[in-house]
């Protein structure tokens, strides 16, 4: 997941430079994917599976960063 998402993060950065609207959509999609993975690993951790607390913390940080990037996109991205 982490390796593949690295390429997605780069593509989202390029998209944001080209179009605020596209960048906002990319940030929203990445936030959603990270949130899904965060919930999954948090459930596994809570169930006692072999998941390190550092993994939960790292995904929490990534998810928060992408939420911030989504919310921080220019208001122009909201225009039609």
Tab-separated table of N, CA and C in Angstrom:
chain	number	residue	atom	x	y	z
A	1	UNK	N	0.832	-1.199	0.000
A	1	UNK	CA	0.000	0.000	0.000
A	1	UNK	C	0.870	1.253	0.000
A	2	UNK	N	1.842	1.288	0.907
A	2	UNK	CA	2.675	2.496	1.034
A	2	UNK	C	3.448	2.794	-0.240
A	3	UNK	N	4.013	1.757	-0.854
A	3	UNK	CA	4.797	1.952	-2.074
A	3	UNK	C	3.910	2.488	-3.199
A	4	UNK	N	2.776	1.861	-3.402
A	4	UNK	CA	1.859	2.287	-4.472
A	4	UNK	C	1.332	3.693	-4.211
A	5	UNK	N	1.009	3.980	-2.965
A	5	UNK	CA	0.463	5.299	-2.648
A	5	UNK	C	1.498	6.403	-2.850
A	6	UNK	N	2.765	6.085	-2.750
A	6	UNK	CA	3.796	7.083	-3.030
A	6	UNK	C	3.645	7.652	-4.434
A	7	UNK	N	3.376	6.783	-5.396
A	7	UNK	CA	3.165	7.235	-6.773
A	7	UNK	C	1.865	8.037	-6.893
A	8	UNK	N	0.851	7.608	-6.171
A	8	UNK	CA	-0.429	8.320	-6.191
A	8	UNK	C	-0.259	9.718	-5.589
A	9	UNK	N	0.527	9.818	-4.506
A	9	UNK	CA	0.779	11.123	-3.881
A	9	UNK	C	1.465	12.063	-4.875
A	10	UNK	N	2.448	11.548	-5.609
A	10	UNK	CA	3.139	12.372	-6.613
A	10	UNK	C	2.179	12.816	-7.715
A	11	UNK	N	1.355	11.898	-8.182
A	11	UNK	CA	0.390	12.236	-9.230
A	11	UNK	C	-0.598	13.291	-8.733
A	12	UNK	N	-1.000	13.182	-7.480
A	12	UNK	CA	-1.922	14.175	-6.915
A	12	UNK	C	-1.259	15.545	-6.845
A	13	UNK	N	0.014	15.582	-6.525
A	13	UNK	CA	0.742	16.850	-6.489
A	13	UNK	C	0.792	17.508	-7.850
A	14	UNK	N	1.065	16.710	-8.873
A	14	UNK	CA	1.097	17.231	-10.240
A	14	UNK	C	-0.298	17.716	-10.634
A	15	UNK	N	-1.315	16.943	-10.285
A	15	UNK	CA	-2.694	17.331	-10.603
A	15	UNK	C	-3.051	18.656	-9.932
A	16	UNK	N	-2.635	18.828	-8.686
A	16	UNK	CA	-2.943	20.063	-7.955
A	16	UNK	C	-2.253	21.265	-8.584
A	17	UNK	N	-1.059	21.056	-9.115
A	17	UNK	CA	-0.359	22.154	-9.791
A	17	UNK	C	-1.046	22.548	-11.092
A	18	UNK	N	-1.648	21.588	-11.744
A	18	UNK	CA	-2.295	21.852	-13.029
A	18	UNK	C	-3.703	22.415	-12.875
A	19	UNK	N	-4.421	21.926	-11.858
A	19	UNK	CA	-5.814	22.324	-11.692
A	19	UNK	C	-6.204	22.198	-10.219
A	20	UNK	N	-6.668	23.296	-9.652
A	20	UNK	CA	-7.085	23.273	-8.245
A	20	UNK	C	-8.243	22.304	-8.040
A	21	UNK	N	-9.149	22.265	-8.994
A	21	UNK	CA	-10.307	21.379	-8.888
A	21	UNK	C	-9.872	19.912	-8.903
A	22	UNK	N	-8.981	19.570	-9.813
A	22	UNK	CA	-8.476	18.206	-9.906
A	22	UNK	C	-7.654	17.855	-8.669
A	23	UNK	N	-6.879	18.805	-8.190
A	23	UNK	CA	-6.085	18.583	-6.984
A	23	UNK	C	-6.963	18.324	-5.771
A	24	UNK	N	-8.055	19.050	-5.675
A	24	UNK	CA	-8.976	18.863	-4.553
A	24	UNK	C	-9.628	17.489	-4.619
A	25	UNK	N	-9.998	17.060	-5.806
A	25	UNK	CA	-10.581	15.721	-5.968
A	25	UNK	C	-9.569	14.637	-5.620
A	26	UNK	N	-8.338	14.815	-6.063
A	26	UNK	CA	-7.295	13.835	-5.761
A	26	UNK	C	-7.042	13.758	-4.260
A	27	UNK	N	-6.988	14.908	-3.605
A	27	UNK	CA	-6.774	14.924	-2.154
A	27	UNK	C	-7.924	14.240	-1.425
A	28	UNK	N	-9.143	14.453	-1.894
A	28	UNK	CA	-10.308	13.810	-1.275
A	28	UNK	C	-10.240	12.293	-1.445
A	29	UNK	N	-9.857	11.845	-2.633
A	29	UNK	CA	-9.761	10.403	-2.894
A	29	UNK	C	-8.670	9.765	-2.033
A	30	UNK	N	-7.531	10.421	-1.932
A	30	UNK	CA	-6.435	9.895	-1.124
A	30	UNK	C	-6.817	9.884	0.353
A	31	UNK	N	-7.472	10.938	0.812
A	31	UNK	CA	-7.948	10.973	2.187
A	31	UNK	C	-8.872	9.785	2.448
A	32	UNK	N	-9.803	9.540	1.543
A	32	UNK	CA	-10.757	8.435	1.722
A	32	UNK	C	-10.049	7.085	1.756
A	33	UNK	N	-9.103	6.875	0.857
A	33	UNK	CA	-8.347	5.614	0.851
A	33	UNK	C	-7.558	5.444	2.138
A	34	UNK	N	-6.895	6.499	2.573
A	34	UNK	CA	-6.127	6.420	3.814
A	34	UNK	C	-7.038	6.160	5.009
A	35	UNK	N	-8.211	6.772	5.018
A	35	UNK	CA	-9.144	6.566	6.118
A	35	UNK	C	-9.617	5.115	6.172
A	36	UNK	N	-9.896	4.528	5.015
A	36	UNK	CA	-10.308	3.121	4.951
A	36	UNK	C	-9.218	2.218	5.524
A	37	UNK	N	-7.978	2.455	5.111
A	37	UNK	CA	-6.863	1.641	5.608
A	37	UNK	C	-6.653	1.891	7.097
A	38	UNK	N	-6.759	3.139	7.534
A	38	UNK	CA	-6.609	3.454	8.955
A	38	UNK	C	-7.644	2.700	9.789
A	39	UNK	N	-8.890	2.724	9.366
A	39	UNK	CA	-9.938	2.014	10.109
A	39	UNK	C	-9.637	0.518	10.149
A	40	UNK	N	-9.210	-0.031	9.011
A	40	UNK	CA	-8.906	-1.465	8.956
A	40	UNK	C	-7.775	-1.839	9.910
A	41	UNK	N	-6.673	-1.079	9.882
A	41	UNK	CA	-5.558	-1.457	10.757
A	41	UNK	C	-5.862	-1.155	12.221
A	42	UNK	N	-6.685	-0.155	12.482
A	42	UNK	CA	-7.086	0.126	13.865
A	42	UNK	C	-7.936	-1.017	14.417
A	43	UNK	N	-8.831	-1.541	13.594
A	43	UNK	CA	-9.649	-2.685	14.009
A	43	UNK	C	-8.762	-3.900	14.257
A	44	UNK	N	-7.830	-4.148	13.347
A	44	UNK	CA	-6.906	-5.274	13.530
A	44	UNK	C	-6.078	-5.110	14.801
A	45	UNK	N	-5.591	-3.909	15.030
A	45	UNK	CA	-4.801	-3.640	16.240
A	45	UNK	C	-5.641	-3.876	17.489
A	46	UNK	N	-6.856	-3.371	17.491
A	46	UNK	CA	-7.744	-3.528	18.649
A	46	UNK	C	-8.092	-4.990	18.890
A	47	UNK	N	-8.128	-5.780	17.815
A	47	UNK	CA	-8.449	-7.207	17.931
A	47	UNK	C	-7.239	-8.037	18.356
A	48	UNK	N	-6.084	-7.393	18.480
A	48	UNK	CA	-4.895	-8.114	18.918
A	48	UNK	C	-4.076	-8.723	17.800
A	49	UNK	N	-4.376	-8.341	16.558
A	49	UNK	CA	-3.603	-8.850	15.427
A	49	UNK	C	-2.196	-8.261	15.460
A	50	UNK	N	-1.331	-8.821	14.655
A	50	UNK	CA	0.067	-8.388	14.623
A	50	UNK	C	0.205	-7.085	13.842
A	51	UNK	N	-0.291	-6.010	14.426
A	51	UNK	CA	-0.191	-4.676	13.836
A	51	UNK	C	0.492	-3.777	14.864
A	52	UNK	N	1.547	-3.132	14.444
A	52	UNK	CA	2.292	-2.250	15.351
A	52	UNK	C	1.531	-0.948	15.570
A	53	UNK	N	1.623	-0.438	16.773
A	53	UNK	CA	0.985	0.848	17.085
A	53	UNK	C	1.579	1.950	16.205
A	54	UNK	N	2.839	1.795	15.817
A	54	UNK	CA	3.458	2.780	14.925
A	54	UNK	C	2.748	2.838	13.575
A	55	UNK	N	2.224	1.714	13.117
A	55	UNK	CA	1.468	1.701	11.855
A	55	UNK	C	0.180	2.504	11.999
A	56	UNK	N	-0.482	2.341	13.126
A	56	UNK	CA	-1.719	3.097	13.380
A	56	UNK	C	-1.404	4.594	13.464
A	57	UNK	N	-0.326	4.922	14.145
A	57	UNK	CA	0.064	6.339	14.265
A	57	UNK	C	0.435	6.928	12.909
A	58	UNK	N	1.189	6.185	12.113
A	58	UNK	CA	1.611	6.676	10.793
A	58	UNK	C	0.409	6.902	9.882
A	59	UNK	N	-0.541	5.967	9.893
A	59	UNK	CA	-1.730	6.135	9.054
A	59	UNK	C	-2.590	7.278	9.567
A	60	UNK	N	-2.611	7.480	10.870
A	60	UNK	CA	-3.357	8.615	11.427
A	60	UNK	C	-2.772	9.923	10.931
A	61	UNK	N	-1.457	10.017	10.938
A	61	UNK	CA	-0.789	11.229	10.452
A	61	UNK	C	-1.058	11.443	8.968
A	62	UNK	N	-0.890	10.398	8.171
A	62	UNK	CA	-1.139	10.530	6.725
A	62	UNK	C	-2.577	10.959	6.447
A	63	UNK	N	-3.501	10.355	7.150
A	63	UNK	CA	-4.909	10.681	6.946
A	63	UNK	C	-5.186	12.140	7.313
A	64	UNK	N	-4.618	12.585	8.420
A	64	UNK	CA	-4.797	13.979	8.844
A	64	UNK	C	-4.167	14.953	7.848
A	65	UNK	N	-2.993	14.609	7.338
A	65	UNK	CA	-2.321	15.481	6.361
A	65	UNK	C	-3.163	15.616	5.104
A	66	UNK	N	-3.692	14.504	4.598
A	66	UNK	CA	-4.480	14.588	3.369
A	66	UNK	C	-5.828	15.262	3.596
A	67	UNK	N	-6.380	15.139	4.786
A	67	UNK	CA	-7.589	15.907	5.099
A	67	UNK	C	-7.253	17.398	5.074
A	68	UNK	N	-6.124	17.760	5.659
A	68	UNK	CA	-5.688	19.158	5.638
A	68	UNK	C	-5.444	19.664	4.230
A	69	UNK	N	-4.833	18.831	3.393
A	69	UNK	CA	-4.600	19.231	1.997
A	69	UNK	C	-5.928	19.415	1.257
A	70	UNK	N	-6.872	18.528	1.523
A	70	UNK	CA	-8.189	18.656	0.891
A	70	UNK	C	-8.885	19.938	1.341
A	71	UNK	N	-8.911	20.164	2.635
A	71	UNK	CA	-9.584	21.353	3.163
A	71	UNK	C	-8.846	22.640	2.813
A	72	UNK	N	-7.538	22.542	2.600
A	72	UNK	CA	-6.745	23.710	2.303
A	72	UNK	C	-6.679	24.100	0.845
A	73	UNK	N	-7.287	23.302	-0.017
A	73	UNK	CA	-7.294	23.638	-1.431
A	73	UNK	C	-8.035	24.957	-1.626
A	74	UNK	N	-7.616	25.728	-2.601
A	74	UNK	CA	-8.256	27.040	-2.832
A	74	UNK	C	-9.752	26.925	-3.064
A	75	UNK	N	-10.457	27.962	-2.668
A	75	UNK	CA	-11.907	28.010	-2.859
A	75	UNK	C	-12.259	27.959	-4.355
A	76	UNK	N	-11.325	28.368	-5.201
A	76	UNK	CA	-11.565	28.317	-6.644
A	76	UNK	C	-11.851	26.898	-7.100
A	77	UNK	N	-11.364	25.921	-6.349
A	77	UNK	CA	-11.613	24.528	-6.712
A	77	UNK	C	-13.081	24.167	-6.550
A	78	UNK	N	-13.823	24.952	-5.779
A	78	UNK	CA	-15.240	24.684	-5.583
A	78	UNK	C	-16.094	25.234	-6.721
A	79	UNK	N	-15.525	26.074	-7.545
A	79	UNK	CA	-16.287	26.656	-8.662
A	79	UNK	C	-16.566	25.595	-9.720
A	80	UNK	N	-17.657	25.733	-10.459
A	80	UNK	CA	-17.999	24.730	-11.482
A	80	UNK	C	-17.038	24.664	-12.615
